[in-house]
Coordinates of C-alpha atoms in Angstrom, one line a residue:
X1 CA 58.9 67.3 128.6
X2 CA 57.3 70.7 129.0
X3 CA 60.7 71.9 126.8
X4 CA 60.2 69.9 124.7
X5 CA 56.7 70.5 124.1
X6 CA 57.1 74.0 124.0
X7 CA 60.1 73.9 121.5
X8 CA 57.5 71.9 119.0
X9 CA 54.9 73.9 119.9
X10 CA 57.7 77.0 118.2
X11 CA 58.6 75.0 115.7
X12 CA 55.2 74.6 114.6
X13 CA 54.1 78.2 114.9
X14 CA 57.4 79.8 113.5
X15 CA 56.1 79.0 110.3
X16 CA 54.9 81.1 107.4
X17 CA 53.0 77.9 105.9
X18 CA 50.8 77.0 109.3
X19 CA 49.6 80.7 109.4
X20 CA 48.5 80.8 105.9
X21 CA 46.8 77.4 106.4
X22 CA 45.2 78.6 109.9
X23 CA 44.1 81.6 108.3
X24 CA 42.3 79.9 105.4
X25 CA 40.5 77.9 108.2
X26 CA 39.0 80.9 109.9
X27 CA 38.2 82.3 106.5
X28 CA 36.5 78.9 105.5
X29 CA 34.1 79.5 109.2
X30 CA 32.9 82.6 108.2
X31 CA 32.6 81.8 104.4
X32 CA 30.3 79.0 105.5
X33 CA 28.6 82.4 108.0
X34 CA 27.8 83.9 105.0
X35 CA 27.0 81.4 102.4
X36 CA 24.3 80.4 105.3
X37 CA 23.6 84.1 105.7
X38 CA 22.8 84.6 102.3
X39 CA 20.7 81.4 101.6
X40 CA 18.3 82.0 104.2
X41 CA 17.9 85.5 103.4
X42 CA 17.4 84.6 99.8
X43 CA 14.5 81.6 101.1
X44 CA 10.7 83.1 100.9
X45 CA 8.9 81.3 102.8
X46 CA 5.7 83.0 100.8
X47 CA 3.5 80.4 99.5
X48 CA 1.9 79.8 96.3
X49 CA -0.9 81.5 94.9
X50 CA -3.1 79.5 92.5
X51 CA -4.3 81.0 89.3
X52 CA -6.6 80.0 86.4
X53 CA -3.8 78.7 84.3
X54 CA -2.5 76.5 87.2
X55 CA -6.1 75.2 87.6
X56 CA -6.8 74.4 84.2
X57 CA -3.0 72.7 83.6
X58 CA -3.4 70.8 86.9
X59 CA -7.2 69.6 86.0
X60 CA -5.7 68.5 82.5
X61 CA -2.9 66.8 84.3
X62 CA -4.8 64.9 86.5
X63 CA -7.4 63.8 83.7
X64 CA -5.0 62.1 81.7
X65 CA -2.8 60.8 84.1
X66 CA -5.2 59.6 86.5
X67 CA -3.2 58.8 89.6
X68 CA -4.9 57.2 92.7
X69 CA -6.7 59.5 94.3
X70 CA -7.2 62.1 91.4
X71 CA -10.9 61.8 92.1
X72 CA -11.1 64.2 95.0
X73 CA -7.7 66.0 93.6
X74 CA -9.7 67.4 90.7
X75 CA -12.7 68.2 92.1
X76 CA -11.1 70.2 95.1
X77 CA -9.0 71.8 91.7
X78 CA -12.4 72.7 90.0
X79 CA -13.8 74.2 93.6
X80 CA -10.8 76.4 94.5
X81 CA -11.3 77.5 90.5
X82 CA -14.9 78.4 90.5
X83 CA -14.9 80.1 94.0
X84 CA -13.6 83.4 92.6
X85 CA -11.4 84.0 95.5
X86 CA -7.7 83.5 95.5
X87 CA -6.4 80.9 97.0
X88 CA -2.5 80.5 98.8
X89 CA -0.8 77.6 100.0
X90 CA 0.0 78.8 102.9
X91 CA -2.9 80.5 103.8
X92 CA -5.3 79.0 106.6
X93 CA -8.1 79.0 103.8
X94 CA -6.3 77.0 102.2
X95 CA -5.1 74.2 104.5
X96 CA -9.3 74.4 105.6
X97 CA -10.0 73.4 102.5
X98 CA -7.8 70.7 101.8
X99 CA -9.2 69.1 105.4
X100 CA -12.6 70.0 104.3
X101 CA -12.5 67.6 101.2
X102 CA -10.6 65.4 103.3
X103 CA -13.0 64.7 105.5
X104 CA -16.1 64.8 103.4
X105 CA -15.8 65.1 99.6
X106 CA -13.6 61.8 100.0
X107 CA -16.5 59.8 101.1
X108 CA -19.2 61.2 98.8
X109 CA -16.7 60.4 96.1
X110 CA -15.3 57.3 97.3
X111 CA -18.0 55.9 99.8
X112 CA -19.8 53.6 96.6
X113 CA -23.0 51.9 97.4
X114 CA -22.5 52.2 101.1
X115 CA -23.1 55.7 100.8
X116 CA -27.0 56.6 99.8
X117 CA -28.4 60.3 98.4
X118 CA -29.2 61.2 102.0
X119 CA -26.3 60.8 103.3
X120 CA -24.2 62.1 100.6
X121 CA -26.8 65.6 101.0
X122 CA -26.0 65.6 104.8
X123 CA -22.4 65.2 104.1
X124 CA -22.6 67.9 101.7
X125 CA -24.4 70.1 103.9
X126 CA -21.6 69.6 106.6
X127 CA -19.0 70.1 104.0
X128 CA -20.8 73.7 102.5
X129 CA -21.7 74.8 106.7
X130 CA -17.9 74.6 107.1
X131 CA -16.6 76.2 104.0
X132 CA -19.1 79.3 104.5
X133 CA -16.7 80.8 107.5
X134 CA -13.6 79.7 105.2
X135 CA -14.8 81.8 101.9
X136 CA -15.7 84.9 103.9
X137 CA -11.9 84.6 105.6
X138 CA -14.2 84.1 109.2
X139 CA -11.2 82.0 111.1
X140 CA -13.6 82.8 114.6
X141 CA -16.4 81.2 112.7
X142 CA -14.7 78.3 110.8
X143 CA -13.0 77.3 114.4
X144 CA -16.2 77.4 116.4
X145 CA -17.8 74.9 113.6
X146 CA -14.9 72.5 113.8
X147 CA -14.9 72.4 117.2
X148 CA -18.9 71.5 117.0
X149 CA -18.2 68.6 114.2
X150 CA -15.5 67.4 116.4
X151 CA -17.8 66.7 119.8
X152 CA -20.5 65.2 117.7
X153 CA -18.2 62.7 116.2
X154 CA -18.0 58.8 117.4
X155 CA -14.8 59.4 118.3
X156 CA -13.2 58.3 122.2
X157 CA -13.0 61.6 124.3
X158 CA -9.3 61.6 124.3
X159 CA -9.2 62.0 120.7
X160 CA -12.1 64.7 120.7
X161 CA -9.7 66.6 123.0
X162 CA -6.5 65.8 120.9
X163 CA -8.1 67.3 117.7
X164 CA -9.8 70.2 119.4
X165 CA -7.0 71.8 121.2
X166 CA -5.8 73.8 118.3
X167 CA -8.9 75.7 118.2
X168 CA -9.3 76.3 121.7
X169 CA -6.5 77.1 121.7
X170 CA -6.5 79.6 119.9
X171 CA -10.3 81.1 120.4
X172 CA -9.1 81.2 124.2
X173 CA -6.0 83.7 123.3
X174 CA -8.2 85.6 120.6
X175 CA -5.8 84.3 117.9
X176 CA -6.0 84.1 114.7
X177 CA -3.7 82.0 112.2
X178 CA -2.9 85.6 110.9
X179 CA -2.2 87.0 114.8
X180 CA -0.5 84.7 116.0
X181 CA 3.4 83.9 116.3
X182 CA 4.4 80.9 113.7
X183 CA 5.7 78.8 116.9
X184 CA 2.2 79.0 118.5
X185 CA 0.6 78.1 115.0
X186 CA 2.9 75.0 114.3
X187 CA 3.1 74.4 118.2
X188 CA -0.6 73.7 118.5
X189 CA -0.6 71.5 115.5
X190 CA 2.6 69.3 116.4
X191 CA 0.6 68.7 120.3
X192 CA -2.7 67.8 118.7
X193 CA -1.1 65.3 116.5
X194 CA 1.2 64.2 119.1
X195 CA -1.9 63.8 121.6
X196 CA -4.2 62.2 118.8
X197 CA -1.3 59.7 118.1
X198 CA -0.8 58.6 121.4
X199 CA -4.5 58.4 121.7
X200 CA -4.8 56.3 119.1
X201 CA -2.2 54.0 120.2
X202 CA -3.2 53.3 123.5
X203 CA -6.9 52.9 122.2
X204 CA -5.3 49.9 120.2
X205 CA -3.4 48.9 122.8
X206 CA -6.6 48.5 125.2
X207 CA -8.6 47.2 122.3
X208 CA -6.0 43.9 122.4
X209 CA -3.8 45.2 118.9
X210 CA -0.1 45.2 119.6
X211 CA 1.7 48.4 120.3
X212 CA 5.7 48.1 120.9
X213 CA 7.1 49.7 123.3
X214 CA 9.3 52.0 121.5
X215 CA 6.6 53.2 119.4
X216 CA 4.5 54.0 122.5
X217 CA 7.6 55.6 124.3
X218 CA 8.6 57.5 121.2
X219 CA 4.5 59.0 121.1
X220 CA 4.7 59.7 125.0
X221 CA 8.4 61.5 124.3
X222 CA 6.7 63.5 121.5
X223 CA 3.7 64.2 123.2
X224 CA 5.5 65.4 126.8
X225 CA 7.8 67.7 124.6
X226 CA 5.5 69.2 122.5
X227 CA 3.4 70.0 125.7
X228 CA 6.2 71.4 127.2
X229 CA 6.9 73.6 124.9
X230 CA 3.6 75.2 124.6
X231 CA 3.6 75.5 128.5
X232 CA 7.0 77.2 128.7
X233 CA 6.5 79.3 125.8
X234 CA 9.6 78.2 124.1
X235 CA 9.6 80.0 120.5
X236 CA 12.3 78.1 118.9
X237 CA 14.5 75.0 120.7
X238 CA 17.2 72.3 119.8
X239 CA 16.2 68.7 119.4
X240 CA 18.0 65.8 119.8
X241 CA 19.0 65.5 116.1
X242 CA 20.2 68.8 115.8
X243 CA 17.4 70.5 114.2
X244 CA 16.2 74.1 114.8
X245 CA 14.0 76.9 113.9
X246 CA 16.6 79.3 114.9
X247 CA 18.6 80.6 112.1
X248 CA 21.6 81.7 114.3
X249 CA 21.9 77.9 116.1
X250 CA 21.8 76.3 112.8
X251 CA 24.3 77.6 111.1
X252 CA 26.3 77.8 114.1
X253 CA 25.7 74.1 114.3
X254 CA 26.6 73.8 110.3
X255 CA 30.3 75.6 111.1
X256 CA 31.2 72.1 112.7
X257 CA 32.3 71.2 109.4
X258 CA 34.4 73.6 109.1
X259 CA 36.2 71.1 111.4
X260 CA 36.7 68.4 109.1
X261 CA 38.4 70.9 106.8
X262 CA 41.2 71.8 109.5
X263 CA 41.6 68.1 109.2
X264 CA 44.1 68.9 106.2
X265 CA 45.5 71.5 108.0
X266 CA 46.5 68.9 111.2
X267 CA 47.5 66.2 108.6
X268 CA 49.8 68.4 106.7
X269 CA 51.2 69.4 110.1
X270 CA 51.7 65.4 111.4
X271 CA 52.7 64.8 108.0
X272 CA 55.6 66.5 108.7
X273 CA 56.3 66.4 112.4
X274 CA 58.6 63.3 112.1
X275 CA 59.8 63.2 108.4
X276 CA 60.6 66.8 108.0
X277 CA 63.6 66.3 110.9
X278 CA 64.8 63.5 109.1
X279 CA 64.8 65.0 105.4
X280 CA 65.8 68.7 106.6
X281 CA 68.8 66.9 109.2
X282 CA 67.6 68.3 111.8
X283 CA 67.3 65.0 114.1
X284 CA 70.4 64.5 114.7
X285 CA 70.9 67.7 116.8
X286 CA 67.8 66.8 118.4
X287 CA 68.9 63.4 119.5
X288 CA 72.2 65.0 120.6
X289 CA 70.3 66.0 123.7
X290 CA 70.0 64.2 126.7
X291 CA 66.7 62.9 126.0
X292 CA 65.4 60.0 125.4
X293 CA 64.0 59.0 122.0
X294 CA 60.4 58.4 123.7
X295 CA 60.1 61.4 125.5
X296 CA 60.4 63.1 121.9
X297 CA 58.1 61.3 120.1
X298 CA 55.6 61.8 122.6
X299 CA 56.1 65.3 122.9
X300 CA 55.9 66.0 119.1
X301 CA 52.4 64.2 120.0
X302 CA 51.0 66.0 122.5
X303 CA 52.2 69.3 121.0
X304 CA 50.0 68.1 118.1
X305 CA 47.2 67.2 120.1
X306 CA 47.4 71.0 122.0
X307 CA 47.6 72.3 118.3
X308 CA 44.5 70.2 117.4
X309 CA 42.2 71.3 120.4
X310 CA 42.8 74.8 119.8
X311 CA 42.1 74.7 116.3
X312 CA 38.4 73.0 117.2
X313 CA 38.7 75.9 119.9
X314 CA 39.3 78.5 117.4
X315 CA 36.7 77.1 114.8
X316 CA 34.0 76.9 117.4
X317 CA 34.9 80.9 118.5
X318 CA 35.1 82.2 114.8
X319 CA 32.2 80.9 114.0
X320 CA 30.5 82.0 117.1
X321 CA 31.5 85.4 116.7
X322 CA 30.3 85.6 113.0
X323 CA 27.1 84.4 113.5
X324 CA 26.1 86.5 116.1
X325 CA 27.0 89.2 113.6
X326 CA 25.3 87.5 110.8
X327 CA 22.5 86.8 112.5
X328 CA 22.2 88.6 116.4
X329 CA 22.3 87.1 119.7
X330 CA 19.4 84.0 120.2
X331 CA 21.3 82.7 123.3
X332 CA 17.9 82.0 125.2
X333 CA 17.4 79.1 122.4
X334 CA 17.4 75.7 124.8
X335 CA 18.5 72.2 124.0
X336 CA 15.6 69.9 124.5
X337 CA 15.8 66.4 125.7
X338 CA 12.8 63.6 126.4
X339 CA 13.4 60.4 128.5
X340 CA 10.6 58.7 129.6
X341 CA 8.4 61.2 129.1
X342 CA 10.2 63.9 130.9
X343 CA 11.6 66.9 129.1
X344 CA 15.2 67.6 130.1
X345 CA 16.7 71.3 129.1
X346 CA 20.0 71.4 128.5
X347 CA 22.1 74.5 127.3
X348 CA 22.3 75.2 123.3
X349 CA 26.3 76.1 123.7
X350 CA 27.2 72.9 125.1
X351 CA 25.5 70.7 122.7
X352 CA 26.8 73.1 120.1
X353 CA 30.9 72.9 121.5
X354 CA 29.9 68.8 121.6
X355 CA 29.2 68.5 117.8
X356 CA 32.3 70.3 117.5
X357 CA 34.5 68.4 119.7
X358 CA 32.6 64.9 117.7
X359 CA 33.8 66.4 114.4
X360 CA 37.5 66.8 116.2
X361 CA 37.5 63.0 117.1
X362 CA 37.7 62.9 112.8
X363 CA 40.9 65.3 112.9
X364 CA 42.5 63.6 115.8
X365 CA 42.4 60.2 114.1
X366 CA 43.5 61.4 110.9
X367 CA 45.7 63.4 112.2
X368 CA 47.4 60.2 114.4
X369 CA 47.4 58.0 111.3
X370 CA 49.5 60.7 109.7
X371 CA 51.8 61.1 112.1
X372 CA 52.8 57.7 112.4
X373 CA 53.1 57.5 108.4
X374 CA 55.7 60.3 109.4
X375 CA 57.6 58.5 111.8
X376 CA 58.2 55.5 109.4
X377 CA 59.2 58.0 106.3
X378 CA 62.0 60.1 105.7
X379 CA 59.9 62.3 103.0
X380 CA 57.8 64.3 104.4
X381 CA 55.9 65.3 101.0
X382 CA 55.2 61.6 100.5
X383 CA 53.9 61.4 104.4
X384 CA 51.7 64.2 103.7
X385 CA 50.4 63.4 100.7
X386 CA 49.7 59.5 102.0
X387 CA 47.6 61.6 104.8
X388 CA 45.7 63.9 102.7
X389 CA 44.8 60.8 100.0
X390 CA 43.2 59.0 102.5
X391 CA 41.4 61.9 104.1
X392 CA 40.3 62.3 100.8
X393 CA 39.5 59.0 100.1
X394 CA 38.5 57.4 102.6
X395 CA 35.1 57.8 102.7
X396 CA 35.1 56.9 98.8
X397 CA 35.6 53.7 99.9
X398 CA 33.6 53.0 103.0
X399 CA 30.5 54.0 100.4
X400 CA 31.7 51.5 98.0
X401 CA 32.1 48.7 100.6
X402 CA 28.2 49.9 102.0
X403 CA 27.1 49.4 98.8
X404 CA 28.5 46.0 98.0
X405 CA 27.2 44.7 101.3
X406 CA 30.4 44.0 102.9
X407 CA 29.0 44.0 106.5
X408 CA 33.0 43.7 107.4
X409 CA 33.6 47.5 106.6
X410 CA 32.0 49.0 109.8
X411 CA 35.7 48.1 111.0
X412 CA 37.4 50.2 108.9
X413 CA 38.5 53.7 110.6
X414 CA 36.8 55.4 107.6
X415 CA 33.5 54.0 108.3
X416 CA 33.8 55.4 112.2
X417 CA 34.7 59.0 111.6
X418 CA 31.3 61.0 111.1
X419 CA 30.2 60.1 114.6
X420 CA 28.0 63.4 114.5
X421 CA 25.7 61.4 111.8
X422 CA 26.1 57.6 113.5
X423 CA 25.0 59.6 116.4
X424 CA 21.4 60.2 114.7
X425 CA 21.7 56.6 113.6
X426 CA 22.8 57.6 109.6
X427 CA 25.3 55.1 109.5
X428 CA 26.5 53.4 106.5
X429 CA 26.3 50.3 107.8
X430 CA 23.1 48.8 110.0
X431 CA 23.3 49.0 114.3
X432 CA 26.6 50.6 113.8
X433 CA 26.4 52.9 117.3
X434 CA 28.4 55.9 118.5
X435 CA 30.0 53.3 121.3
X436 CA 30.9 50.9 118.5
X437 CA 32.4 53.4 116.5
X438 CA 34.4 55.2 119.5
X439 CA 35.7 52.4 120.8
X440 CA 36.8 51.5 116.8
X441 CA 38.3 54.7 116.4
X442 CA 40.6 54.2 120.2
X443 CA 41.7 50.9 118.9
X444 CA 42.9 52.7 115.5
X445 CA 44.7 55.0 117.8
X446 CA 46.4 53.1 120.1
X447 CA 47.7 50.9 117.3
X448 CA 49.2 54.2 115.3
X449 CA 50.9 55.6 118.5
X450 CA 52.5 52.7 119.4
X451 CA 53.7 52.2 115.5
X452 CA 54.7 55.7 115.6
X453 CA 56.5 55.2 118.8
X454 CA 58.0 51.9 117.9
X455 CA 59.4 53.1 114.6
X456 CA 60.8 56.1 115.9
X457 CA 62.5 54.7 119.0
X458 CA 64.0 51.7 116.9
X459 CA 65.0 53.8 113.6
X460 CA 68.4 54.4 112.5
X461 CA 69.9 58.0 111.6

């Protein structure tokens, strides 16, 4: 068997074609390295800044259109105009003041006959006591003031604490939203809302409203993470989904596509495996060996498979390699898990090497289904070309089946192969799960090697 397998394995490699096609692979890896390269280097993350045109456009826009809400939308617009200071959208100032009208232009404007000329002057005053800090650029100030209107609300302790925790926060470290790192800024804000949410929830919950389960495990999940991460200090992190701040980690995760293009490489190859004996001649000095029929068939197989895994392999190192020059080293970027409120850490490589090795499932079954179409065909052009069509095409058709409601398709092979996306739940068709579409894809498999096998073994020369 190992002969055999290593004569394939010669066969395979001897050849100009698979060298060029391997070649345009590892070009395709770091194409995608520098395409991703150049796109976030070309991203300015700079925000807006508002000018008098804007404001009198906007104001205009609002007055004639008149969408709910445009109230409060145009008078914050006539505010931010006759302030005389310029205002950003991604300044602090800026988010201060949309919070500001929030919390209390909305209810002098909205709040009707409930709301009487004293308290709209109170609400006014609160509104003006806050915004002085904000239009001298005071952060210090502005924080200490929210922090007061916070512990004088009505609100439960537990939410006082939720929504107060930015600024202390901050005021304990000395930081301002200009000093301090963009993870601490958006850190503090994704544990307040976490905590208020959870708050909130179990405020209903004691209250007698109903609260699933899920939705109170998924706010303890979010809430236990995003207070592990401000405990640990973690700058940037990987999430269950797949989504990170780090620039190096997502584009290394994006080079897993990179996967389903060597796909065509491994069908072209399987295409051929089979047919190409037959239409070249060359099986009949293969069969003149002392071998049986199956223990061919099944080598040209696993010399495949070998072939397959170090492609993946290949892919996964290329694109490794050019990222870190792309990019730089961000190796101390963690995988984070919650279960049950416990944050598990896991290592960014081998989450990373597991998307790759999902996207491979793809290439293996494509690349099984082709090389049975080999073994029944004596044209290798025509096996290949069957292979690469419904590569191609495939998908094509699993979205017009999703489309037209036929629940039915979640048993095609083409509706199973992006098991990175049914993974995050983005499947085309409803409670479709990675399990379902695993075990799918096995079935698939089994039922092409033993086609493969069983034309082979039975087929005349």
């Amino acid at each position: 068997m190992l002969k055999l397998i290593q004569n394939e394995w010669i066969k395979i490699f001897t050849k100009i074609s698979t060298w060029i096609m391997l070649a345009l692979v590892a070009l395709f890896a770091v194409g995608l390295t520098v395409i991703s390269k150049s796109s976030m280097t070309s991203y300015s993350s700079s925000g807006y800044t508002f000018d008098d045109q804007y404001y009198a456009s906007e104001i205009d826009y609002l007055n004639m259109a008149r969408p709910q809400g445009y109230e409060i939308q145009v008078k914050q617009m006539e505010y931010m105009r006759d302030s005389q200071i310029t205002w950003t959208s991604d300044s602090w100032q800026y988010t201060a003041l949309c919070l500001a009208f929030e919390q209390w232009q909305s209810q002098i404007i909205y709040g009707g006959e409930s709301i009487d000329e004293t308290e709209k002057a109170r609400l006014e005053e609160q509104f003006n006591d806050v915004m002085a800090p904000v239009l001298a650029d005071d952060w210090e100030s502005y924080a200490q003031k929210m922090l007061a209107n916070i512990q004088s609300s009505e609100e439960s302790d537990s939410i006082k604490a939720a929504q107060a925790y930015p600024y202390e926060y901050m005021l304990e470290r000395g930081l301002t939203p200009e000093t301090c790192s963009s993870w601490q800024f958006e850190g503090v804000q994704n544990l307040s809302s976490a905590m208020e949410r959870l708050a909130q929830l179990k405020e209903q919950q004691a209250f007698g409203g109903y609260v699933s389960d899920e939705t109170m495990a998924q706010a303890e999940d979010d809430a236990a993470l995003y207070q592990y991460i401000m405990d640990h200090e973690i700058e940037s992190y990987i999430d269950k989904d797949g989504m990170t701040a780090s620039d190096y980690w997502e584009s290394f995760l994006q080079g897993a596509s990179v996967v389903t293009i060597a796909s065509v490489v491994m069908v072209v190859l399987a295409g051929g495996s089979v047919a190409n004996e037959f239409s070249s001649g060359t099986i009949k000095f293969l069969l003149i060996n002392p071998v049986r029929r199956g223990k061919i068939i099944i080598s040209k197989y696993i010399t495949l498979v070998l072939v397959a895994l170090a492609v993946i392999a290949g892919v996964f190192i290329i694109s490794g390699i050019s990222n870190i020059f792309a990019f730089g080293a961000d190796f101390d970027v963690p995988y984070l898990t919650v279960s049950l409120g416990i944050v598990h850490e896991g290592s960014s490589i081998i989450y990373t090497f597991t998307q790759y090795l999902l996207s491979g499932i793809n290439l293996l079954a494509m690349m099984t289904m082709a090389f049975m179409i080999s073994s029944l065909m004596r044209n290798a052009a025509v096996a290949i070309g069957i292979g690469v069509a419904a590569l191609m095409g495939g998908s094509m058709i699993v979205v017009m089946l999703a489309q037209l409601g036929c629940d039915w398709g979640r048993y095609i092979i083409f509706a199973n192969m992006n098991l990175t996306q049914i993974a995050q739940g983005n499947s085309y068709f409803p409670n479709q799960t990675l399990t379902f579409s695993i075990i799918t894809l096995a079935a698939y498999m089994v039922v092409f090697l033993l086609t493969a096998y069983d034309g082979f073994t039975r087929r005349e020369v």
